[in-house]
Amino acid sequence: MISKVKSKNEKGKTKIQKSKVLIFNLWFCLFTFAFLLFTAAFAQDKPSSSELIVKAWEAHGRKDIEATFKFTKQCIELYKDEAAGLQVSLRAFPRNKPDILKAQVLNDVGTAYFIQGESYRNQGKAAEAIKAFRAVIYEYCYAQAWDPRGWYWKVAKASWESVVKLNPKETLIPCACDLEIAGNITPSPAIAARSTKIALYDPGREEIVNYEKYGEFRNAGAKDYKYIIKDQEGLSAAVGEGIFPNTTSVRWDPKFKTAQKERRLEGSHWDFVNSVDLQAAFLKWAACPEPQGVKLFYTAFILEKAGLVKHAIKCYYSILVHYPASYGWTYWHTPWYVGQAAIAKINYLLGENPRIGYRLEGADVKILNGYDNEVANDIAIINPGKFVKVSLLEKFKPKPSPDLISVKRRLGKGKVHLLQYENGDWRLMADGKPFVIQGITYAPTKAGESPDNHTQTNWMENDFNRNGKIDGPYDAFVDKNKNNLQDKDEPGVGDFYLMQEMGVNCIRLYHQPFKVNKELLRDLYKTYGIRVIMGDFLGKYAIGSGAKWDPGTDYRDPEQRKKMLESVTGMVREFKDEPYILFWLLGNENVYGYACNADKEPDAFFGFANEAAKQIKALDTEHPVAIASGDTLYLDKFAKNASEIDIFGANSYRGGYGFGRLFQDVKETADRPVFITEYGCPGYAAGRPAEEAEAMQAEYLRGAWSDIEKNMAFGKRAGNSLGGVAFEWLDEWWKAYEPSVHDIKGLFTGPFPDGYMHEEWLGFSGQGDGKLSPFLRQLRKSYSMYRKIWK
């Protein structure tokens, strides 16, 4: 009986316990559900870090201090812990857009502190500004901020530069993230002494390698090309150190071991690309783990800088033999075809060094389906070509005369038109004579003015000294001794005169957003012989479409298309009878997609551009129509959709050795004449003296023009080049956010003297310390160089 009673009691207790558990579980579920609802509601109300930064920039731009700090503080409070975690997880700056976006919260928190620092500085609160900038430098130094014009910039580097401006005595290296943040670091004398030469441990047995001796070429000129090595030991001995397949001997080089002991090889190999320590850079790249094509290109690039031209040519050529279809990625995360660049490099070096006595014949890397940003569907047609000795007779062989080649077709009926000859070459004709475009972008913005804060004024109307003459065009003077003063022997001669002396025969100009001074341009042509390429932005930067910057112009939107066509036809009606017009230009690298959707809808964009060209031709038969595209991105879409556009123009910054396969690509894909609508190079390089940086700029620009010239009609290359427009006449101080300061920050990586684009330094002339802007001009070496070749 007792046992039975126990059993009943236990059963009763179990039922009670189960009921309690059930009730607890029910309350727990209800609580969890309520908590989740609350969390979801909070998450919906919680703005993203990027939303807050957009609002903070907008408030800062309109100088609303209260709103600026409201949004930046909110961003910091909500996301600082997550940003700190991302900072700790990184060991180097993310280098491409997808990786940068993964650290978006870090980017935004760092930017929030930067905006606070800028705002404090504008209020004259130096101590508070330095504190905010140091927060970026020491706590969030891997943050990168997006410029709506299309690139990321390093927030800590900009913060460091701001700290130095506020306290010039600041000498601390800011943090361990990246010494580059410290700005213009001058190399030590020991490193500088090593910077001009590389001593090769194994230079190889052959200067021009006979590859047929060591292997077999198969299917040259086809997609299944390959080179089969049959004597690897012999080929390694022939090519020498650092060149495939001799990629291991560099580790036996005594200098490699010395550099390791001296800790000169520490860090990422990417940080060595533009190092002044060329020996260390060569050793680092020759032994790095990059894919072979990319590895060989930068190894060759460093050899080239050291003056070892023959070894560099061997290294570039090894890419064509072994890895011609290899590719890397640009800063913009677009594919970069290494084999094409290697061919351009070899042609450039052989042209610059005729004593070598060879030319590369038949080499070509054609990428089918290569005009988009995808590589999965690319097909490479490869011919490595071969080196051929240049005979003395060949050196003096005259160019074919256009008088002996008949005209195949004429585009345009007016005084400015295009001729294509039977050999496929193109010429631009103006008033019955061949016209080579020796152009420059002219936008002389006064230091301190910026379109970003709506302070930029119209240079075509400015008369700051109130003497009745337009300032830049007529009153600019050359500061010959660079003392930032106008001395008695430095009269005001004006930019128009200086450009005429340089050999400029046209400028590139848009009729938006400022009113065009027709009388000024008439005098530009009548007195100085300089014409105008007149452009309409065609919705780029949302100009002319009525769209907001974000999301920007939509080329499928009927209302926006209507407004843009009205803008284009208005331009033509207003200027078509002006004597200075050379031709019309549509857009400005719209396919890169900033504040428009041409990158996402290229068919719609080029189709609309074609419609605009038709409208122009219905109003004006005297002048051709061109487009200013972004390099050759979507060139196939252009060829398919834009038959009414007469000239293909491209903004292109490929390097001082020229434009690679650009001219040939256009010839094969679109059969149109080409002009480079924009190319240039900064006159500043970090760690280099001003004289050296200017010389590097001049050399870059000379190489670019040489390639433009070699691709003109009746030469040995594509024959469709019409010339180019250099960017630009005068440094613009607003490009890096502080229009009153000539910033040296590198906005993005690229093929420039120090590896960065310093967009405030692209001028053929500078503005000195800015105090006598917009009048003072300090002409750079590039000016005198172009004066020689253009005059």
Coordinates of C-alpha atoms in Angstrom, one line a residue, residues 282-734:
F282 CA 63.0 43.3 -58.1
L283 CA 63.9 40.6 -55.5
K284 CA 60.5 40.9 -53.9
W285 CA 58.5 40.6 -57.1
A286 CA 60.7 37.9 -58.6
A287 CA 60.0 35.7 -55.6
C288 CA 56.4 36.7 -54.8
P289 CA 53.4 34.3 -55.0
E290 CA 51.3 36.2 -57.6
P291 CA 50.1 34.4 -60.8
Q292 CA 53.0 34.2 -63.2
G293 CA 51.7 36.6 -65.8
V294 CA 51.2 39.4 -63.3
K295 CA 54.4 38.5 -61.5
L296 CA 56.4 38.7 -64.7
F297 CA 54.9 42.0 -65.8
Y298 CA 55.8 43.8 -62.6
T299 CA 59.2 42.2 -62.5
A300 CA 59.8 43.5 -66.0
F301 CA 58.4 46.9 -65.0
I302 CA 61.0 47.2 -62.2
L303 CA 63.8 46.1 -64.4
E304 CA 62.7 48.7 -67.0
K305 CA 62.8 51.5 -64.3
A306 CA 66.3 50.4 -63.4
G307 CA 67.5 50.8 -67.0
L308 CA 67.9 47.1 -67.7
V309 CA 65.9 47.4 -70.9
K310 CA 67.0 44.3 -72.6
H311 CA 66.3 42.1 -69.6
A312 CA 63.0 43.9 -69.2
I313 CA 62.1 43.1 -72.8
K314 CA 63.0 39.5 -72.3
C315 CA 60.7 39.4 -69.2
Y316 CA 57.8 41.1 -71.0
Y317 CA 58.2 38.7 -73.9
S318 CA 58.1 35.6 -71.6
I319 CA 54.5 36.6 -70.8
L320 CA 53.6 36.3 -74.5
V321 CA 55.3 32.9 -74.8
H322 CA 54.0 31.3 -71.6
Y323 CA 51.1 33.3 -70.1
P324 CA 49.6 35.5 -72.9
A325 CA 46.0 35.1 -71.7
S326 CA 46.7 36.0 -68.1
Y327 CA 44.9 38.8 -66.5
G328 CA 44.9 40.9 -63.3
W329 CA 42.5 43.3 -61.8
T330 CA 42.6 47.1 -61.7
Y331 CA 41.8 49.3 -58.8
W332 CA 38.2 49.5 -60.2
H333 CA 38.0 45.7 -60.3
T334 CA 38.0 45.6 -64.0
P335 CA 40.1 42.9 -65.9
W336 CA 43.5 44.0 -67.1
Y337 CA 44.9 41.8 -69.8
V338 CA 48.6 41.4 -69.1
G339 CA 49.6 40.0 -72.5
Q340 CA 48.2 43.1 -74.3
A341 CA 50.1 45.4 -72.0
A342 CA 53.3 43.4 -72.5
I343 CA 53.1 43.9 -76.2
A344 CA 52.6 47.6 -75.8
K345 CA 55.6 47.7 -73.4
I346 CA 57.9 45.9 -75.8
N347 CA 56.9 48.1 -78.7
Y348 CA 57.5 51.2 -76.6
L349 CA 60.9 50.1 -75.3
L350 CA 62.1 49.0 -78.7
G351 CA 61.0 52.4 -80.1
E352 CA 62.7 54.3 -77.4
N353 CA 65.9 52.3 -77.8
P354 CA 66.5 51.9 -81.5
R355 CA 70.1 50.8 -80.9
I356 CA 68.7 47.4 -79.8
G357 CA 68.0 46.9 -83.5
Y358 CA 64.9 44.8 -83.3
R359 CA 61.2 45.0 -83.8
L360 CA 58.4 42.7 -82.6
E361 CA 56.5 41.4 -85.6
G362 CA 53.1 39.7 -85.6
A363 CA 52.6 39.7 -81.8
D364 CA 48.9 40.0 -80.8
V365 CA 46.6 39.1 -78.0
K366 CA 43.0 39.5 -79.0
I367 CA 40.4 38.9 -76.3
L368 CA 37.0 37.9 -77.7
N369 CA 34.1 39.0 -75.5
G370 CA 36.6 41.2 -73.7
Y371 CA 34.7 44.5 -73.6
D372 CA 32.8 43.9 -70.3
N373 CA 34.0 43.3 -66.8
E374 CA 33.5 39.5 -67.0
V375 CA 36.3 37.1 -67.7
A376 CA 34.5 33.8 -67.6
N377 CA 33.4 34.1 -71.3
D378 CA 36.7 35.6 -72.6
I379 CA 38.5 33.7 -75.4
A380 CA 42.1 34.7 -76.1
I381 CA 43.5 34.5 -79.7
I382 CA 47.3 34.4 -79.3
N383 CA 50.2 35.0 -81.5
P384 CA 53.5 35.6 -79.5
G385 CA 55.1 37.0 -82.7
K386 CA 58.9 37.1 -83.1
F387 CA 61.8 39.5 -83.0
V388 CA 63.1 40.6 -86.3
K389 CA 66.3 42.6 -86.9
V390 CA 65.7 46.1 -88.3
S391 CA 67.7 46.8 -91.4
L392 CA 69.3 50.2 -92.2
L393 CA 67.1 50.5 -95.2
E394 CA 64.0 49.9 -93.2
K395 CA 64.9 52.7 -90.8
F396 CA 64.8 55.2 -93.6
K397 CA 61.9 53.8 -95.5
P398 CA 59.5 56.7 -96.3
K399 CA 55.8 56.6 -95.2
P400 CA 53.3 55.8 -97.9
S401 CA 51.9 59.0 -99.5
P402 CA 48.2 59.8 -99.1
D403 CA 48.4 61.0 -102.7
L404 CA 48.9 57.5 -103.9
I405 CA 46.0 56.0 -101.9
S406 CA 42.5 56.7 -103.0
V407 CA 39.7 57.8 -100.7
K408 CA 37.3 55.0 -99.8
R409 CA 34.5 57.0 -98.2
R410 CA 33.7 60.4 -96.8
L411 CA 31.8 61.0 -93.5
G412 CA 30.1 64.4 -93.5
K413 CA 29.4 66.9 -96.1
G414 CA 30.6 70.0 -94.3
K415 CA 33.8 72.0 -94.0
V416 CA 34.8 69.6 -91.2
H417 CA 34.5 66.0 -92.3
L418 CA 36.3 62.6 -92.2
L419 CA 38.0 60.6 -94.9
Q420 CA 38.7 56.9 -95.0
Y421 CA 41.2 55.7 -97.5
E422 CA 41.4 52.4 -99.3
N423 CA 43.9 51.0 -96.8
G424 CA 41.4 51.6 -94.0
D425 CA 43.1 54.6 -92.5
W426 CA 41.3 57.8 -91.3
R427 CA 41.9 61.5 -91.4
L428 CA 40.0 64.5 -90.0
M429 CA 39.7 67.3 -92.5
A430 CA 39.0 71.0 -91.6
D431 CA 38.6 73.6 -94.3
G432 CA 40.2 71.3 -96.9
K433 CA 43.3 70.4 -94.9
P434 CA 44.2 67.5 -92.6
F435 CA 43.6 68.4 -88.9
V436 CA 45.5 66.5 -86.2
I437 CA 43.8 67.1 -82.8
Q438 CA 46.4 68.7 -80.5
G439 CA 44.0 69.5 -77.8
I440 CA 43.8 70.3 -74.1
T441 CA 41.1 70.5 -71.5
Y442 CA 40.8 74.1 -70.4
A443 CA 39.0 74.8 -67.1
P444 CA 41.0 77.4 -65.1
T445 CA 39.3 77.2 -61.7
K446 CA 40.4 79.7 -59.1
A447 CA 42.0 78.2 -56.0
G448 CA 39.4 78.1 -53.3
E449 CA 36.5 77.5 -55.6
S450 CA 34.7 74.2 -56.0
P451 CA 31.6 72.8 -57.6
D452 CA 31.2 70.5 -54.6
N453 CA 30.3 73.5 -52.4
H454 CA 28.7 75.5 -55.2
T455 CA 31.4 78.2 -55.1
Q456 CA 32.9 77.6 -58.6
T457 CA 32.4 80.6 -60.9
N458 CA 32.5 80.9 -64.7
W459 CA 36.0 81.4 -66.0
M460 CA 34.6 82.7 -69.2
E461 CA 33.2 85.8 -67.3
N462 CA 35.6 86.3 -64.4
D463 CA 37.3 89.6 -64.1
F464 CA 38.6 89.7 -60.5
N465 CA 41.1 92.5 -61.1
R466 CA 38.3 94.6 -62.9
N467 CA 40.4 95.7 -65.8
G468 CA 37.8 94.8 -68.4
K469 CA 39.5 91.6 -69.6
I470 CA 38.8 87.9 -68.8
D471 CA 41.4 86.8 -66.2
G472 CA 42.8 83.5 -67.3
P473 CA 42.6 83.9 -71.1
Y474 CA 44.2 87.4 -71.1
D475 CA 45.8 88.3 -67.8
A476 CA 47.6 85.0 -66.8
F477 CA 51.4 85.5 -66.4
V478 CA 54.3 83.1 -66.2
D479 CA 56.0 83.0 -62.8
K480 CA 59.4 82.2 -64.3
N481 CA 61.4 82.2 -61.1
K482 CA 58.6 80.5 -59.1
N483 CA 58.7 83.1 -56.3
N484 CA 54.8 83.3 -56.3
L485 CA 55.1 87.0 -57.2
Q486 CA 54.5 88.9 -60.5
D487 CA 57.9 90.5 -61.2
K488 CA 58.5 93.3 -63.6
D489 CA 59.7 91.0 -66.3
E490 CA 56.6 88.7 -66.0
P491 CA 53.9 90.5 -68.0
G492 CA 50.3 89.2 -68.2
V493 CA 50.2 87.4 -71.6
G494 CA 47.2 85.2 -71.0
D495 CA 46.5 81.4 -71.3
F496 CA 45.3 81.7 -74.9
Y497 CA 48.7 83.0 -76.0
L498 CA 50.6 80.4 -73.9
M499 CA 48.5 77.6 -75.4
Q500 CA 49.1 78.9 -78.9
E501 CA 52.8 78.9 -78.2
M502 CA 52.6 75.3 -77.0
G503 CA 51.0 74.2 -80.2
V504 CA 47.4 73.7 -79.0
N505 CA 44.9 73.8 -81.8
C506 CA 41.7 73.0 -80.0
I507 CA 40.2 72.9 -76.5
R508 CA 37.5 70.5 -75.1
L509 CA 34.6 72.4 -73.6
Y510 CA 31.0 71.6 -72.4
H511 CA 28.2 74.0 -72.8
Q512 CA 27.0 73.0 -69.3
P513 CA 26.7 74.0 -66.5
F514 CA 28.0 77.6 -67.2
K515 CA 27.0 80.0 -69.8
V516 CA 29.4 80.1 -72.8
N517 CA 31.0 83.4 -73.7
K518 CA 30.7 83.3 -77.5
E519 CA 32.8 86.5 -78.1
L520 CA 35.6 85.0 -76.0
L521 CA 35.7 81.8 -78.1
R522 CA 35.5 83.8 -81.3
D523 CA 38.6 85.6 -80.3
L524 CA 40.2 82.3 -79.3
Y525 CA 39.8 81.1 -82.8
K526 CA 40.3 84.4 -84.7
T527 CA 43.4 85.6 -82.8
Y528 CA 45.0 82.4 -81.7
G529 CA 43.8 79.8 -84.2
I530 CA 42.4 77.5 -81.5
R531 CA 39.1 75.7 -82.2
V532 CA 36.5 74.2 -79.8
I533 CA 35.3 70.6 -79.4
M534 CA 31.8 71.4 -78.0
G535 CA 30.2 68.8 -75.7
D536 CA 27.1 67.9 -73.9
F537 CA 27.4 65.6 -70.8
L538 CA 24.4 63.6 -72.0
G539 CA 23.2 62.9 -68.5
K540 CA 26.5 62.2 -66.9
Y541 CA 26.6 63.5 -63.3
A542 CA 22.8 63.9 -63.9
I543 CA 23.5 67.0 -65.9
G544 CA 20.8 67.8 -68.5
S545 CA 18.5 64.9 -67.6
G546 CA 16.7 66.4 -64.6
A547 CA 17.5 63.3 -62.5
K548 CA 19.0 63.4 -59.0
W549 CA 22.6 62.4 -58.4
D550 CA 21.4 59.2 -56.7
P551 CA 20.3 57.1 -58.5
G552 CA 21.3 59.3 -61.5
T553 CA 20.2 59.5 -65.1
D554 CA 18.2 56.6 -66.4
Y555 CA 18.6 56.2 -70.2
R556 CA 15.3 54.2 -70.4
D557 CA 13.3 57.0 -68.9
P558 CA 11.3 58.9 -71.6
E559 CA 11.1 62.2 -69.7
Q560 CA 14.8 62.2 -69.0
R561 CA 15.6 61.3 -72.6
K562 CA 13.4 64.2 -73.7
K563 CA 15.2 66.7 -71.5
M564 CA 18.6 65.5 -72.7
L565 CA 17.7 65.7 -76.3
E566 CA 16.4 69.3 -75.7
S567 CA 19.8 70.1 -74.2
V568 CA 21.7 68.6 -77.1
T569 CA 19.6 70.3 -79.8
G570 CA 19.7 73.5 -77.9
M571 CA 23.5 73.3 -78.0
V572 CA 23.6 72.7 -81.7
R573 CA 21.2 75.5 -82.6
E574 CA 23.1 77.9 -80.5
F575 CA 26.6 77.1 -81.7
K576 CA 26.4 75.4 -85.1
D577 CA 27.2 78.6 -87.1
E578 CA 30.1 79.6 -84.8
P579 CA 33.4 79.5 -86.8
Y580 CA 35.4 78.0 -83.9
I581 CA 33.4 74.7 -83.7
L582 CA 35.5 71.7 -84.7
F583 CA 32.9 68.9 -83.9
W584 CA 30.3 67.8 -81.4
L585 CA 31.1 65.6 -78.4
L586 CA 28.5 63.5 -76.5
G587 CA 29.0 62.4 -72.9
N588 CA 32.0 61.9 -70.6
E589 CA 32.9 58.3 -69.8
N590 CA 29.2 57.7 -69.0
V591 CA 29.8 53.9 -69.1
Y592 CA 31.6 54.1 -65.8
G593 CA 28.2 54.8 -64.4
Y594 CA 28.6 57.5 -61.8
A595 CA 25.3 59.3 -61.4
C596 CA 23.9 57.5 -64.4
N597 CA 23.0 53.9 -65.4
A598 CA 25.0 53.6 -68.6
D599 CA 27.2 50.9 -66.9
K600 CA 24.1 48.8 -66.2
E601 CA 22.2 49.6 -69.4
P602 CA 24.9 50.1 -72.1
D603 CA 22.6 49.2 -74.9
A604 CA 20.1 51.8 -73.8
F605 CA 22.8 54.4 -73.4
F606 CA 24.5 53.9 -76.8
G607 CA 21.1 53.7 -78.4
F608 CA 20.1 57.0 -76.9
A609 CA 23.5 58.5 -77.9
N610 CA 22.8 57.4 -81.4
E611 CA 19.4 59.1 -81.3
A612 CA 21.1 62.3 -80.1
A613 CA 23.6 62.1 -83.0
K614 CA 20.7 61.8 -85.5
Q615 CA 19.2 64.9 -84.0
I616 CA 22.5 66.8 -84.4
K617 CA 22.9 65.8 -88.0
A618 CA 19.3 66.9 -88.8
L619 CA 20.3 70.3 -87.6
D620 CA 23.9 70.6 -88.7
T621 CA 25.7 69.0 -91.6
E622 CA 28.9 70.9 -91.2
H623 CA 30.5 69.1 -88.2
P624 CA 30.9 65.4 -87.3
V625 CA 29.7 63.9 -84.0
A626 CA 31.9 62.1 -81.5
I627 CA 31.4 60.3 -78.2
A628 CA 33.6 60.5 -75.1
S629 CA 33.4 57.0 -73.7
G630 CA 35.3 55.3 -70.8
D631 CA 38.3 53.5 -72.5
T632 CA 36.9 50.6 -74.5
L633 CA 34.4 49.4 -72.0
Y634 CA 31.3 48.1 -73.9
L635 CA 33.0 48.9 -77.2
D636 CA 31.0 46.1 -78.8
K637 CA 27.7 47.7 -77.6
F638 CA 28.8 51.0 -79.1
A639 CA 29.5 49.3 -82.5
K640 CA 26.1 47.6 -82.4
N641 CA 24.0 50.6 -81.3
A642 CA 25.7 53.8 -82.4
S643 CA 26.2 53.8 -86.2
E644 CA 25.4 57.5 -86.4
I645 CA 28.4 58.5 -84.3
D646 CA 31.3 59.3 -86.5
I647 CA 34.2 59.3 -84.1
F648 CA 34.9 57.0 -81.1
G649 CA 36.5 59.0 -78.3
A650 CA 37.8 57.5 -75.1
N651 CA 39.1 58.8 -71.8
S652 CA 42.1 56.5 -71.2
Y653 CA 44.9 56.4 -68.6
R654 CA 46.8 53.3 -69.4
G655 CA 50.3 54.5 -68.8
G656 CA 53.2 56.4 -70.3
Y657 CA 53.8 53.7 -72.9
G658 CA 50.6 54.5 -74.6
F659 CA 47.2 52.9 -75.0
G660 CA 47.9 49.3 -75.8
R661 CA 45.5 47.6 -78.3
L662 CA 42.9 50.4 -78.0
F663 CA 43.2 51.7 -81.6
Q664 CA 43.3 48.3 -83.1
D665 CA 40.3 47.2 -81.0
V666 CA 38.2 50.1 -82.4
K667 CA 39.4 49.4 -85.9
E668 CA 38.3 45.7 -85.7
T669 CA 35.1 46.2 -83.7
A670 CA 33.6 49.5 -84.9
D671 CA 35.7 50.6 -87.9
R672 CA 35.7 54.2 -86.7
P673 CA 38.4 56.9 -86.4
V674 CA 39.6 57.4 -82.8
F675 CA 40.7 60.3 -80.6
I676 CA 41.8 60.1 -77.0
T677 CA 39.3 62.5 -75.3
E678 CA 41.3 62.6 -72.1
Y679 CA 44.8 61.4 -71.0
G680 CA 47.2 62.8 -68.4
C681 CA 49.6 62.3 -65.6
P682 CA 50.2 64.1 -62.3
G683 CA 53.1 66.5 -61.9
Y684 CA 53.5 65.3 -58.3
A685 CA 55.0 62.1 -57.1
A686 CA 55.3 61.2 -53.4
G687 CA 58.9 61.1 -52.2
R688 CA 60.3 62.8 -55.3
P689 CA 61.7 66.3 -55.7
A690 CA 59.5 68.6 -57.8
E691 CA 62.0 68.7 -60.7
E692 CA 62.0 64.9 -60.9
A693 CA 58.2 64.6 -60.6
E694 CA 57.8 67.1 -63.4
A695 CA 60.2 65.2 -65.6
M696 CA 58.3 62.0 -64.9
Q697 CA 55.1 63.7 -65.9
A698 CA 56.6 65.0 -69.1
E699 CA 58.0 61.6 -70.0
Y700 CA 54.6 59.9 -69.4
L701 CA 52.9 62.5 -71.6
R702 CA 55.5 62.2 -74.3
G703 CA 55.0 58.4 -74.5
A704 CA 51.3 58.8 -74.6
W705 CA 51.5 61.2 -77.6
S706 CA 54.0 59.1 -79.3
D707 CA 51.5 56.2 -79.4
I708 CA 48.7 58.5 -80.5
E709 CA 51.0 59.7 -83.4
K710 CA 52.1 56.2 -84.4
N711 CA 48.5 55.1 -84.9
M712 CA 47.7 57.9 -87.2
A713 CA 47.0 57.4 -90.9
F714 CA 49.8 56.1 -93.2
G715 CA 51.9 54.8 -90.3
K716 CA 52.7 51.2 -89.3
R717 CA 49.9 50.6 -86.8
A718 CA 46.1 51.0 -86.8
G719 CA 45.9 54.1 -88.9
N720 CA 42.7 55.4 -87.3
S721 CA 44.1 57.9 -84.7
L722 CA 43.0 61.5 -85.1
G723 CA 45.0 62.9 -82.1
G724 CA 44.2 63.5 -78.5
V725 CA 43.1 66.0 -75.8
A726 CA 45.5 66.2 -72.9
F727 CA 44.1 66.6 -69.4
E728 CA 44.7 69.4 -68.5
W729 CA 46.0 73.0 -68.8
L730 CA 45.9 74.1 -65.2
D731 CA 45.9 72.3 -61.8
E732 CA 42.4 72.3 -60.2
W733 CA 42.6 72.6 -56.4
W734 CA 39.1 71.4 -55.7

